[in-house]
C-alpha cells in the first residue's frame, strides 16, 4: 500500500507519482490518500490499473479524465467528479456536487448519496448509478451511456437528449425538451440488474421498480416540414 498524506506533501507530487505509473509494470497498485480536505483535482488524469482510496471529501474534478483506475472517495465530491472519464471506476461514498460524470466517455461512476444539478451532462458512454436523488437538468444533451437513479430526479431531466438511456426509480419533477418515457423491455431489466450489481446497489432496488426515459428523436432529426424553422 502506497500512502500519500496531503497534509504533509503537495497535491502536485501525488498526481505526478500516479501519472508516472502509465505504461509501467509495477506492484504499486494500491494507493491511499490521506487528508484531502477538499483539495481539487485529486487523482486526476490517472492512466493505470490501480486502486486509489481517498480518505475524505474532495473538491473540483476528483478522478477527472480517469482511465483504468478504480478510485473510491470516502466522503463527498465537489463539482465535476469523474469529468471526461474514459474507463475504470469512481465510487463516492457520500454526495456529489454539480455536473458529476460530465462528458464521460466510459467507465462507471457510483454516487452512494445524491448528486446535484446536471449529473451526466453531455455523457458520451459512461455508466452512472446514483443511490439517492439527482438535481435539475441532469443528462442534458447526453449522447450515450446509462444513468440509473434509485431516488428522484429534478426538473428538465434529459433535456435535448440524444441516445443515452435513463432509468429512474422515484419521481421525475419534469422532463426536458425531447425526453419521453419509454417502454421497459426484457433487455432493459437485464441491463439494470447488471448496473445495480456493479453500482453496489444490489438489494436496494429491483429492476422492475424503474421507469425508462429516452429521446423522442424530434430535435436532432431533420424534417422537411420544419425547414423554415432551421
PDB file of N, CA and C in Angstrom, residues 54-157:
ATOM      1  N   UNK A  54      -9.403   7.414  -1.323  1.00  0.00           N
ATOM      2  CA  UNK A  54      -9.252   8.779  -0.809  1.00  0.00           C
ATOM      3  C   UNK A  54     -10.014   8.875   0.506  1.00  0.00           C
ATOM      4  N   UNK A  55      -9.298   9.121   1.586  1.00  0.00           N
ATOM      5  CA  UNK A  55      -9.890   9.082   2.933  1.00  0.00           C
ATOM      6  C   UNK A  55     -10.455  10.449   3.329  1.00  0.00           C
ATOM      7  N   UNK A  56     -11.516  10.859   2.660  1.00  0.00           N
ATOM      8  CA  UNK A  56     -12.144  12.132   2.986  1.00  0.00           C
ATOM      9  C   UNK A  56     -12.770  12.751   1.760  1.00  0.00           C
ATOM     10  N   UNK A  57     -13.311  13.946   1.925  1.00  0.00           N
ATOM     11  CA  UNK A  57     -14.016  14.627   0.834  1.00  0.00           C
ATOM     12  C   UNK A  57     -13.060  15.401  -0.053  1.00  0.00           C
ATOM     13  N   UNK A  58     -13.468  15.583  -1.307  1.00  0.00           N
ATOM     14  CA  UNK A  58     -12.612  16.230  -2.301  1.00  0.00           C
ATOM     15  C   UNK A  58     -13.315  17.436  -2.909  1.00  0.00           C
ATOM     16  N   UNK A  59     -12.538  18.275  -3.598  1.00  0.00           N
ATOM     17  CA  UNK A  59     -13.069  19.459  -4.263  1.00  0.00           C
ATOM     18  C   UNK A  59     -13.398  19.179  -5.723  1.00  0.00           C
ATOM     19  N   UNK A  60     -13.063  20.127  -6.577  1.00  0.00           N
ATOM     20  CA  UNK A  60     -13.363  20.020  -8.002  1.00  0.00           C
ATOM     21  C   UNK A  60     -12.582  18.885  -8.674  1.00  0.00           C
ATOM     22  N   UNK A  61     -13.221  18.231  -9.633  1.00  0.00           N
ATOM     23  CA  UNK A  61     -12.593  17.370 -10.641  1.00  0.00           C
ATOM     24  C   UNK A  61     -11.797  16.191 -10.093  1.00  0.00           C
ATOM     25  N   UNK A  62     -12.171  15.652  -8.952  1.00  0.00           N
ATOM     26  CA  UNK A  62     -11.512  14.435  -8.477  1.00  0.00           C
ATOM     27  C   UNK A  62     -11.773  13.313  -9.488  1.00  0.00           C
ATOM     28  N   UNK A  63     -10.733  12.591  -9.841  1.00  0.00           N
ATOM     29  CA  UNK A  63     -10.883  11.490 -10.783  1.00  0.00           C
ATOM     30  C   UNK A  63     -11.172  11.920 -12.202  1.00  0.00           C
ATOM     31  N   UNK A  64     -10.985  13.196 -12.507  1.00  0.00           N
ATOM     32  CA  UNK A  64     -11.216  13.678 -13.863  1.00  0.00           C
ATOM     33  C   UNK A  64     -10.307  12.983 -14.858  1.00  0.00           C
ATOM     34  N   UNK A  65     -10.816  12.696 -16.034  1.00  0.00           N
ATOM     35  CA  UNK A  65     -10.073  12.050 -17.122  1.00  0.00           C
ATOM     36  C   UNK A  65      -9.525  10.686 -16.709  1.00  0.00           C
ATOM     37  N   UNK A  66     -10.179  10.051 -15.770  1.00  0.00           N
ATOM     38  CA  UNK A  66      -9.688   8.758 -15.287  1.00  0.00           C
ATOM     39  C   UNK A  66      -9.675   7.716 -16.394  1.00  0.00           C
ATOM     40  N   UNK A  67      -8.629   6.903 -16.398  1.00  0.00           N
ATOM     41  CA  UNK A  67      -8.529   5.799 -17.337  1.00  0.00           C
ATOM     42  C   UNK A  67      -7.916   4.611 -16.600  1.00  0.00           C
ATOM     43  N   UNK A  68      -8.652   3.547 -16.489  1.00  0.00           N
ATOM     44  CA  UNK A  68      -8.250   2.272 -15.892  1.00  0.00           C
ATOM     45  C   UNK A  68      -8.357   2.217 -14.369  1.00  0.00           C
ATOM     46  N   UNK A  69      -8.108   3.292 -13.679  1.00  0.00           N
ATOM     47  CA  UNK A  69      -8.022   3.257 -12.216  1.00  0.00           C
ATOM     48  C   UNK A  69      -9.396   3.080 -11.573  1.00  0.00           C
ATOM     49  N   UNK A  70      -9.394   2.503 -10.378  1.00  0.00           N
ATOM     50  CA  UNK A  70     -10.579   2.430  -9.533  1.00  0.00           C
ATOM     51  C   UNK A  70     -10.349   3.364  -8.351  1.00  0.00           C
ATOM     52  N   UNK A  71     -11.162   4.401  -8.243  1.00  0.00           N
ATOM     53  CA  UNK A  71     -10.979   5.444  -7.231  1.00  0.00           C
ATOM     54  C   UNK A  71     -12.198   5.442  -6.312  1.00  0.00           C
ATOM     55  N   UNK A  72     -11.959   5.281  -5.031  1.00  0.00           N
ATOM     56  CA  UNK A  72     -13.052   5.298  -4.054  1.00  0.00           C
ATOM     57  C   UNK A  72     -12.864   6.489  -3.120  1.00  0.00           C
ATOM     58  N   UNK A  73     -13.877   7.343  -3.044  1.00  0.00           N
ATOM     59  CA  UNK A  73     -13.829   8.543  -2.211  1.00  0.00           C
ATOM     60  C   UNK A  73     -14.648   8.300  -0.959  1.00  0.00           C
ATOM     61  N   UNK A  74     -13.985   8.293   0.190  1.00  0.00           N
ATOM     62  CA  UNK A  74     -14.673   8.055   1.462  1.00  0.00           C
ATOM     63  C   UNK A  74     -15.152   9.386   2.031  1.00  0.00           C
ATOM     64  N   UNK A  75     -16.089   9.978   1.335  1.00  0.00           N
ATOM     65  CA  UNK A  75     -16.628  11.284   1.688  1.00  0.00           C
ATOM     66  C   UNK A  75     -17.477  11.754   0.530  1.00  0.00           C
ATOM     67  N   UNK A  76     -17.587  13.051   0.365  1.00  0.00           N
ATOM     68  CA  UNK A  76     -18.336  13.629  -0.750  1.00  0.00           C
ATOM     69  C   UNK A  76     -17.373  14.243  -1.753  1.00  0.00           C
ATOM     70  N   UNK A  77     -17.883  14.550  -2.937  1.00  0.00           N
ATOM     71  CA  UNK A  77     -17.037  15.077  -4.006  1.00  0.00           C
ATOM     72  C   UNK A  77     -17.611  16.379  -4.542  1.00  0.00           C
ATOM     73  N   UNK A  78     -16.723  17.315  -4.875  1.00  0.00           N
ATOM     74  CA  UNK A  78     -17.131  18.601  -5.412  1.00  0.00           C
ATOM     75  C   UNK A  78     -17.505  18.526  -6.880  1.00  0.00           C
ATOM     76  N   UNK A  79     -17.698  19.672  -7.520  1.00  0.00           N
ATOM     77  CA  UNK A  79     -18.147  19.706  -8.913  1.00  0.00           C
ATOM     78  C   UNK A  79     -17.207  18.965  -9.867  1.00  0.00           C
ATOM     79  N   UNK A  80     -17.808  18.335 -10.870  1.00  0.00           N
ATOM     80  CA  UNK A  80     -17.035  17.741 -11.951  1.00  0.00           C
ATOM     81  C   UNK A  80     -16.312  16.464 -11.604  1.00  0.00           C
ATOM     82  N   UNK A  81     -16.745  15.740 -10.582  1.00  0.00           N
ATOM     83  CA  UNK A  81     -16.084  14.476 -10.266  1.00  0.00           C
ATOM     84  C   UNK A  81     -16.211  13.532 -11.468  1.00  0.00           C
ATOM     85  N   UNK A  82     -15.126  12.833 -11.782  1.00  0.00           N
ATOM     86  CA  UNK A  82     -15.075  11.884 -12.899  1.00  0.00           C
ATOM     87  C   UNK A  82     -15.387  12.539 -14.244  1.00  0.00           C
ATOM     88  N   UNK A  83     -15.146  13.821 -14.353  1.00  0.00           N
ATOM     89  CA  UNK A  83     -15.378  14.545 -15.609  1.00  0.00           C
ATOM     90  C   UNK A  83     -14.498  13.946 -16.715  1.00  0.00           C
ATOM     91  N   UNK A  84     -15.117  13.667 -17.855  1.00  0.00           N
ATOM     92  CA  UNK A  84     -14.424  13.128 -19.032  1.00  0.00           C
ATOM     93  C   UNK A  84     -13.720  11.804 -18.730  1.00  0.00           C
ATOM     94  N   UNK A  85     -14.280  10.991 -17.854  1.00  0.00           N
ATOM     95  CA  UNK A  85     -13.694   9.688 -17.557  1.00  0.00           C
ATOM     96  C   UNK A  85     -13.750   8.795 -18.790  1.00  0.00           C
ATOM     97  N   UNK A  86     -12.673   8.027 -18.986  1.00  0.00           N
ATOM     98  CA  UNK A  86     -12.577   7.160 -20.150  1.00  0.00           C
ATOM     99  C   UNK A  86     -12.877   5.707 -19.810  1.00  0.00           C
ATOM    100  N   UNK A  87     -12.398   5.242 -18.662  1.00  0.00           N
ATOM    101  CA  UNK A  87     -12.624   3.866 -18.227  1.00  0.00           C
ATOM    102  C   UNK A  87     -12.326   3.780 -16.740  1.00  0.00           C
ATOM    103  N   UNK A  88     -12.455   2.577 -16.175  1.00  0.00           N
ATOM    104  CA  UNK A  88     -12.237   2.431 -14.738  1.00  0.00           C
ATOM    105  C   UNK A  88     -13.498   2.751 -13.968  1.00  0.00           C
ATOM    106  N   UNK A  89     -13.322   3.132 -12.708  1.00  0.00           N
ATOM    107  CA  UNK A  89     -14.478   3.402 -11.849  1.00  0.00           C
ATOM    108  C   UNK A  89     -14.147   4.489 -10.837  1.00  0.00           C
ATOM    109  N   UNK A  90     -15.155   5.293 -10.525  1.00  0.00           N
ATOM    110  CA  UNK A  90     -15.076   6.256  -9.430  1.00  0.00           C
ATOM    111  C   UNK A  90     -16.291   6.011  -8.550  1.00  0.00           C
ATOM    112  N   UNK A  91     -16.056   5.714  -7.279  1.00  0.00           N
ATOM    113  CA  UNK A  91     -17.125   5.395  -6.344  1.00  0.00           C
ATOM    114  C   UNK A  91     -17.088   6.397  -5.201  1.00  0.00           C
ATOM    115  N   UNK A  92     -18.204   7.073  -4.972  1.00  0.00           N
ATOM    116  CA  UNK A  92     -18.299   8.118  -3.953  1.00  0.00           C
ATOM    117  C   UNK A  92     -19.209   7.617  -2.840  1.00  0.00           C
ATOM    118  N   UNK A  93     -18.678   7.543  -1.643  1.00  0.00           N
ATOM    119  CA  UNK A  93     -19.481   7.047  -0.527  1.00  0.00           C
ATOM    120  C   UNK A  93     -20.512   8.078  -0.059  1.00  0.00           C
ATOM    121  N   UNK A  94     -20.269   9.355  -0.332  1.00  0.00           N
ATOM    122  CA  UNK A  94     -21.186  10.419   0.070  1.00  0.00           C
ATOM    123  C   UNK A  94     -21.930  10.994  -1.115  1.00  0.00           C
ATOM    124  N   UNK A  95     -22.072  12.329  -1.119  1.00  0.00           N
ATOM    125  CA  UNK A  95     -22.791  13.029  -2.176  1.00  0.00           C
ATOM    126  C   UNK A  95     -21.832  13.578  -3.226  1.00  0.00           C
ATOM    127  N   UNK A  96     -22.393  13.935  -4.377  1.00  0.00           N
ATOM    128  CA  UNK A  96     -21.624  14.568  -5.444  1.00  0.00           C
ATOM    129  C   UNK A  96     -22.243  15.915  -5.770  1.00  0.00           C
ATOM    130  N   UNK A  97     -21.399  16.905  -6.025  1.00  0.00           N
ATOM    131  CA  UNK A  97     -21.891  18.223  -6.408  1.00  0.00           C
ATOM    132  C   UNK A  97     -22.290  18.210  -7.880  1.00  0.00           C
ATOM    133  N   UNK A  98     -22.414  19.393  -8.468  1.00  0.00           N
ATOM    134  CA  UNK A  98     -22.957  19.505  -9.819  1.00  0.00           C
ATOM    135  C   UNK A  98     -22.039  18.917 -10.893  1.00  0.00           C
ATOM    136  N   UNK A  99     -22.640  18.615 -12.021  1.00  0.00           N
ATOM    137  CA  UNK A  99     -22.082  18.006 -13.230  1.00  0.00           C
ATOM    138  C   UNK A  99     -21.144  16.826 -12.963  1.00  0.00           C
ATOM    139  N   UNK A 100     -21.572  15.930 -12.100  1.00  0.00           N
ATOM    140  CA  UNK A 100     -20.828  14.691 -11.883  1.00  0.00           C
ATOM    141  C   UNK A 100     -20.852  13.857 -13.167  1.00  0.00           C
ATOM    142  N   UNK A 101     -19.688  13.343 -13.546  1.00  0.00           N
ATOM    143  CA  UNK A 101     -19.593  12.499 -14.724  1.00  0.00           C
ATOM    144  C   UNK A 101     -19.756  13.230 -16.041  1.00  0.00           C
ATOM    145  N   UNK A 102     -19.605  14.550 -16.044  1.00  0.00           N
ATOM    146  CA  UNK A 102     -19.799  15.337 -17.265  1.00  0.00           C
ATOM    147  C   UNK A 102     -18.899  14.845 -18.393  1.00  0.00           C
ATOM    148  N   UNK A 103     -19.456  14.718 -19.576  1.00  0.00           N
ATOM    149  CA  UNK A 103     -18.776  14.323 -20.812  1.00  0.00           C
ATOM    150  C   UNK A 103     -18.071  12.971 -20.704  1.00  0.00           C
ATOM    151  N   UNK A 104     -18.422  12.168 -19.689  1.00  0.00           N
ATOM    152  CA  UNK A 104     -17.750  10.884 -19.512  1.00  0.00           C
ATOM    153  C   UNK A 104     -17.926   9.975 -20.716  1.00  0.00           C
ATOM    154  N   UNK A 105     -16.846   9.363 -21.146  1.00  0.00           N
ATOM    155  CA  UNK A 105     -16.858   8.527 -22.351  1.00  0.00           C
ATOM    156  C   UNK A 105     -16.891   7.033 -22.051  1.00  0.00           C
ATOM    157  N   UNK A 106     -16.634   6.646 -20.804  1.00  0.00           N
ATOM    158  CA  UNK A 106     -16.643   5.235 -20.445  1.00  0.00           C
ATOM    159  C   UNK A 106     -16.468   5.076 -18.954  1.00  0.00           C
ATOM    160  N   UNK A 107     -16.409   3.823 -18.518  1.00  0.00           N
ATOM    161  CA  UNK A 107     -16.224   3.562 -17.101  1.00  0.00           C
ATOM    162  C   UNK A 107     -17.519   3.673 -16.324  1.00  0.00           C
ATOM    163  N   UNK A 108     -17.386   3.602 -14.997  1.00  0.00           N
ATOM    164  CA  UNK A 108     -18.537   3.586 -14.097  1.00  0.00           C
ATOM    165  C   UNK A 108     -18.359   4.612 -12.991  1.00  0.00           C
ATOM    166  N   UNK A 109     -19.375   5.444 -12.793  1.00  0.00           N
ATOM    167  CA  UNK A 109     -19.420   6.394 -11.681  1.00  0.00           C
ATOM    168  C   UNK A 109     -20.561   5.984 -10.759  1.00  0.00           C
ATOM    169  N   UNK A 110     -20.242   5.805  -9.476  1.00  0.00           N
ATOM    170  CA  UNK A 110     -21.253   5.442  -8.483  1.00  0.00           C
ATOM    171  C   UNK A 110     -21.296   6.526  -7.416  1.00  0.00           C
ATOM    172  N   UNK A 111     -22.491   7.038  -7.147  1.00  0.00           N
ATOM    173  CA  UNK A 111     -22.701   8.024  -6.083  1.00  0.00           C
ATOM    174  C   UNK A 111     -23.640   7.386  -5.073  1.00  0.00           C
ATOM    175  N   UNK A 112     -23.136   7.082  -3.878  1.00  0.00           N
ATOM    176  CA  UNK A 112     -23.970   6.389  -2.900  1.00  0.00           C
ATOM    177  C   UNK A 112     -24.903   7.342  -2.154  1.00  0.00           C
ATOM    178  N   UNK A 113     -24.653   8.630  -2.265  1.00  0.00           N
ATOM    179  CA  UNK A 113     -25.571   9.625  -1.748  1.00  0.00           C
ATOM    180  C   UNK A 113     -26.391  10.176  -2.898  1.00  0.00           C
ATOM    181  N   UNK A 114     -26.553  11.498  -2.930  1.00  0.00           N
ATOM    182  CA  UNK A 114     -27.275  12.170  -4.003  1.00  0.00           C
ATOM    183  C   UNK A 114     -26.320  12.998  -4.852  1.00  0.00           C
ATOM    184  N   UNK A 115     -26.753  13.324  -6.061  1.00  0.00           N
ATOM    185  CA  UNK A 115     -25.972  14.160  -6.963  1.00  0.00           C
ATOM    186  C   UNK A 115     -26.743  15.437  -7.263  1.00  0.00           C
ATOM    187  N   UNK A 116     -26.037  16.541  -7.392  1.00  0.00           N
ATOM    188  CA  UNK A 116     -26.673  17.837  -7.620  1.00  0.00           C
ATOM    189  C   UNK A 116     -27.030  18.018  -9.099  1.00  0.00           C
ATOM    190  N   UNK A 117     -27.197  19.242  -9.527  1.00  0.00           N
ATOM    191  CA  UNK A 117     -27.665  19.540 -10.878  1.00  0.00           C
ATOM    192  C   UNK A 117     -26.695  19.063 -11.956  1.00  0.00           C
ATOM    193  N   UNK A 118     -27.259  18.812 -13.124  1.00  0.00           N
ATOM    194  CA  UNK A 118     -26.521  18.478 -14.341  1.00  0.00           C
ATOM    195  C   UNK A 118     -25.674  17.206 -14.215  1.00  0.00           C
ATOM    196  N   UNK A 119     -26.133  16.279 -13.424  1.00  0.00           N
ATOM    197  CA  UNK A 119     -25.449  14.989 -13.345  1.00  0.00           C
ATOM    198  C   UNK A 119     -25.468  14.338 -14.728  1.00  0.00           C
ATOM    199  N   UNK A 120     -24.323  13.909 -15.208  1.00  0.00           N
ATOM    200  CA  UNK A 120     -24.258  13.240 -16.504  1.00  0.00           C
ATOM    201  C   UNK A 120     -24.449  14.150 -17.700  1.00  0.00           C
ATOM    202  N   UNK A 121     -24.206  15.449 -17.546  1.00  0.00           N
ATOM    203  CA  UNK A 121     -24.354  16.371 -18.670  1.00  0.00           C
ATOM    204  C   UNK A 121     -23.424  15.962 -19.819  1.00  0.00           C
ATOM    205  N   UNK A 122     -23.955  15.877 -21.001  1.00  0.00           N
ATOM    206  CA  UNK A 122     -23.220  15.548 -22.220  1.00  0.00           C
ATOM    207  C   UNK A 122     -22.442  14.238 -22.103  1.00  0.00           C
ATOM    208  N   UNK A 123     -22.987  13.277 -21.361  1.00  0.00           N
ATOM    209  CA  UNK A 123     -22.304  11.999 -21.223  1.00  0.00           C
ATOM    210  C   UNK A 123     -22.218  11.300 -22.572  1.00  0.00           C
ATOM    211  N   UNK A 124     -21.090  10.600 -22.778  1.00  0.00           N
ATOM    212  CA  UNK A 124     -20.791  10.024 -24.084  1.00  0.00           C
ATOM    213  C   UNK A 124     -20.395   8.551 -23.971  1.00  0.00           C
ATOM    214  N   UNK A 125     -21.015   7.826 -23.053  1.00  0.00           N
ATOM    215  CA  UNK A 125     -20.715   6.411 -22.934  1.00  0.00           C
ATOM    216  C   UNK A 125     -20.519   5.933 -21.510  1.00  0.00           C
ATOM    217  N   UNK A 126     -20.397   6.837 -20.571  1.00  0.00           N
ATOM    218  CA  UNK A 126     -20.217   6.491 -19.163  1.00  0.00           C
ATOM    219  C   UNK A 126     -21.493   5.862 -18.593  1.00  0.00           C
ATOM    220  N   UNK A 127     -21.337   5.000 -17.603  1.00  0.00           N
ATOM    221  CA  UNK A 127     -22.455   4.500 -16.814  1.00  0.00           C
ATOM    222  C   UNK A 127     -22.430   5.193 -15.457  1.00  0.00           C
ATOM    223  N   UNK A 128     -23.583   5.709 -15.022  1.00  0.00           N
ATOM    224  CA  UNK A 128     -23.685   6.415 -13.742  1.00  0.00           C
ATOM    225  C   UNK A 128     -24.806   5.782 -12.926  1.00  0.00           C
ATOM    226  N   UNK A 129     -24.500   5.411 -11.686  1.00  0.00           N
ATOM    227  CA  UNK A 129     -25.503   4.868 -10.778  1.00  0.00           C
ATOM    228  C   UNK A 129     -25.536   5.755  -9.539  1.00  0.00           C
ATOM    229  N   UNK A 130     -26.690   6.376  -9.279  1.00  0.00           N
ATOM    230  CA  UNK A 130     -26.869   7.262  -8.133  1.00  0.00           C
ATOM    231  C   UNK A 130     -27.857   6.611  -7.179  1.00  0.00           C
ATOM    232  N   UNK A 131     -27.427   6.353  -5.949  1.00  0.00           N
ATOM    233  CA  UNK A 131     -28.295   5.698  -4.974  1.00  0.00           C
ATOM    234  C   UNK A 131     -29.381   6.635  -4.447  1.00  0.00           C
ATOM    235  N   UNK A 132     -29.113   7.928  -4.435  1.00  0.00           N
ATOM    236  CA  UNK A 132     -30.071   8.907  -3.935  1.00  0.00           C
ATOM    237  C   UNK A 132     -30.779   9.629  -5.059  1.00  0.00           C
ATOM    238  N   UNK A 133     -30.877  10.959  -4.937  1.00  0.00           N
ATOM    239  CA  UNK A 133     -31.574  11.795  -5.913  1.00  0.00           C
ATOM    240  C   UNK A 133     -30.590  12.514  -6.828  1.00  0.00           C
ATOM    241  N   UNK A 134     -31.116  13.073  -7.929  1.00  0.00           N
ATOM    242  CA  UNK A 134     -30.317  13.925  -8.813  1.00  0.00           C
ATOM    243  C   UNK A 134     -31.035  15.254  -9.001  1.00  0.00           C
ATOM    244  N   UNK A 135     -30.258  16.296  -9.280  1.00  0.00           N
ATOM    245  CA  UNK A 135     -30.816  17.636  -9.426  1.00  0.00           C
ATOM    246  C   UNK A 135     -31.315  17.934 -10.828  1.00  0.00           C
ATOM    247  N   UNK A 136     -31.632  19.204 -11.054  1.00  0.00           N
ATOM    248  CA  UNK A 136     -32.221  19.609 -12.324  1.00  0.00           C
ATOM    249  C   UNK A 136     -31.220  19.530 -13.485  1.00  0.00           C
ATOM    250  N   UNK A 137     -31.771  19.412 -14.690  1.00  0.00           N
ATOM    251  CA  UNK A 137     -31.004  19.390 -15.944  1.00  0.00           C
ATOM    252  C   UNK A 137     -30.010  18.237 -16.006  1.00  0.00           C
ATOM    253  N   UNK A 138     -30.285  17.160 -15.316  1.00  0.00           N
ATOM    254  CA  UNK A 138     -29.396  16.002 -15.397  1.00  0.00           C
ATOM    255  C   UNK A 138     -29.543  15.320 -16.758  1.00  0.00           C
ATOM    256  N   UNK A 139     -28.448  14.765 -17.249  1.00  0.00           N
ATOM    257  CA  UNK A 139     -28.384  14.127 -18.571  1.00  0.00           C
ATOM    258  C   UNK A 139     -28.718  15.106 -19.695  1.00  0.00           C
ATOM    259  N   UNK A 140     -28.469  16.391 -19.485  1.00  0.00           N
ATOM    260  CA  UNK A 140     -28.667  17.384 -20.543  1.00  0.00           C
ATOM    261  C   UNK A 140     -27.732  17.080 -21.713  1.00  0.00           C
ATOM    262  N   UNK A 141     -28.290  16.946 -22.900  1.00  0.00           N
ATOM    263  CA  UNK A 141     -27.543  16.641 -24.123  1.00  0.00           C
ATOM    264  C   UNK A 141     -26.712  15.367 -23.988  1.00  0.00           C
ATOM    265  N   UNK A 142     -27.202  14.422 -23.192  1.00  0.00           N
ATOM    266  CA  UNK A 142     -26.486  13.149 -23.036  1.00  0.00           C
ATOM    267  C   UNK A 142     -26.544  12.363 -24.338  1.00  0.00           C
ATOM    268  N   UNK A 143     -25.391  11.926 -24.804  1.00  0.00           N
ATOM    269  CA  UNK A 143     -25.317  11.302 -26.131  1.00  0.00           C
ATOM    270  C   UNK A 143     -25.385   9.782 -26.088  1.00  0.00           C
ATOM    271  N   UNK A 144     -24.676   9.154 -25.157  1.00  0.00           N
ATOM    272  CA  UNK A 144     -24.758   7.707 -24.988  1.00  0.00           C
ATOM    273  C   UNK A 144     -24.336   7.352 -23.572  1.00  0.00           C
ATOM    274  N   UNK A 145     -24.598   6.111 -23.176  1.00  0.00           N
ATOM    275  CA  UNK A 145     -24.334   5.690 -21.809  1.00  0.00           C
ATOM    276  C   UNK A 145     -25.638   5.471 -21.069  1.00  0.00           C
ATOM    277  N   UNK A 146     -25.536   5.120 -19.782  1.00  0.00           N
ATOM    278  CA  UNK A 146     -26.717   4.828 -18.967  1.00  0.00           C
ATOM    279  C   UNK A 146     -26.647   5.597 -17.652  1.00  0.00           C
ATOM    280  N   UNK A 147     -27.766   6.196 -17.259  1.00  0.00           N
ATOM    281  CA  UNK A 147     -27.901   6.883 -15.979  1.00  0.00           C
ATOM    282  C   UNK A 147     -28.997   6.185 -15.191  1.00  0.00           C
ATOM    283  N   UNK A 148     -28.639   5.669 -14.010  1.00  0.00           N
ATOM    284  CA  UNK A 148     -29.576   4.948 -13.157  1.00  0.00           C
ATOM    285  C   UNK A 148     -29.731   5.725 -11.856  1.00  0.00           C
ATOM    286  N   UNK A 149     -30.965   6.021 -11.476  1.00  0.00           N
ATOM    287  CA  UNK A 149     -31.245   6.819 -10.285  1.00  0.00           C
ATOM    288  C   UNK A 149     -32.219   6.056  -9.405  1.00  0.00           C
ATOM    289  N   UNK A 150     -31.784   5.712  -8.190  1.00  0.00           N
ATOM    290  CA  UNK A 150     -32.664   4.979  -7.285  1.00  0.00           C
ATOM    291  C   UNK A 150     -33.672   5.899  -6.608  1.00  0.00           C
ATOM    292  N   UNK A 151     -33.368   7.187  -6.526  1.00  0.00           N
ATOM    293  CA  UNK A 151     -34.253   8.165  -5.895  1.00  0.00           C
ATOM    294  C   UNK A 151     -35.046   8.939  -6.919  1.00  0.00           C
ATOM    295  N   UNK A 152     -35.179  10.246  -6.683  1.00  0.00           N
ATOM    296  CA  UNK A 152     -35.976  11.125  -7.536  1.00  0.00           C
ATOM    297  C   UNK A 152     -35.080  11.954  -8.450  1.00  0.00           C
ATOM    298  N   UNK A 153     -35.680  12.483  -9.507  1.00  0.00           N
ATOM    299  CA  UNK A 153     -34.976  13.354 -10.453  1.00  0.00           C
ATOM    300  C   UNK A 153     -35.619  14.728 -10.456  1.00  0.00           C
ATOM    301  N   UNK A 154     -34.792  15.770 -10.608  1.00  0.00           N
ATOM    302  CA  UNK A 154     -35.281  17.140 -10.618  1.00  0.00           C
ATOM    303  C   UNK A 154     -35.859  17.554 -11.958  1.00  0.00           C
ATOM    304  N   UNK A 155     -35.975  18.857 -12.144  1.00  0.00           N
ATOM    305  CA  UNK A 155     -36.601  19.408 -13.345  1.00  0.00           C
ATOM    306  C   UNK A 155     -35.759  19.169 -14.597  1.00  0.00           C
ATOM    307  N   UNK A 156     -36.453  19.111 -15.739  1.00  0.00           N
ATOM    308  CA  UNK A 156     -35.845  19.072 -17.072  1.00  0.00           C
ATOM    309  C   UNK A 156     -34.895  17.897 -17.249  1.00  0.00           C
ATOM    310  N   UNK A 157     -35.293  16.738 -16.769  1.00  0.00           N
ATOM    311  CA  UNK A 157     -34.478  15.540 -16.951  1.00  0.00           C
ATOM    312  C   UNK A 157     -34.320  15.232 -18.434  1.00  0.00           C
TER     313      UNK A 157
END
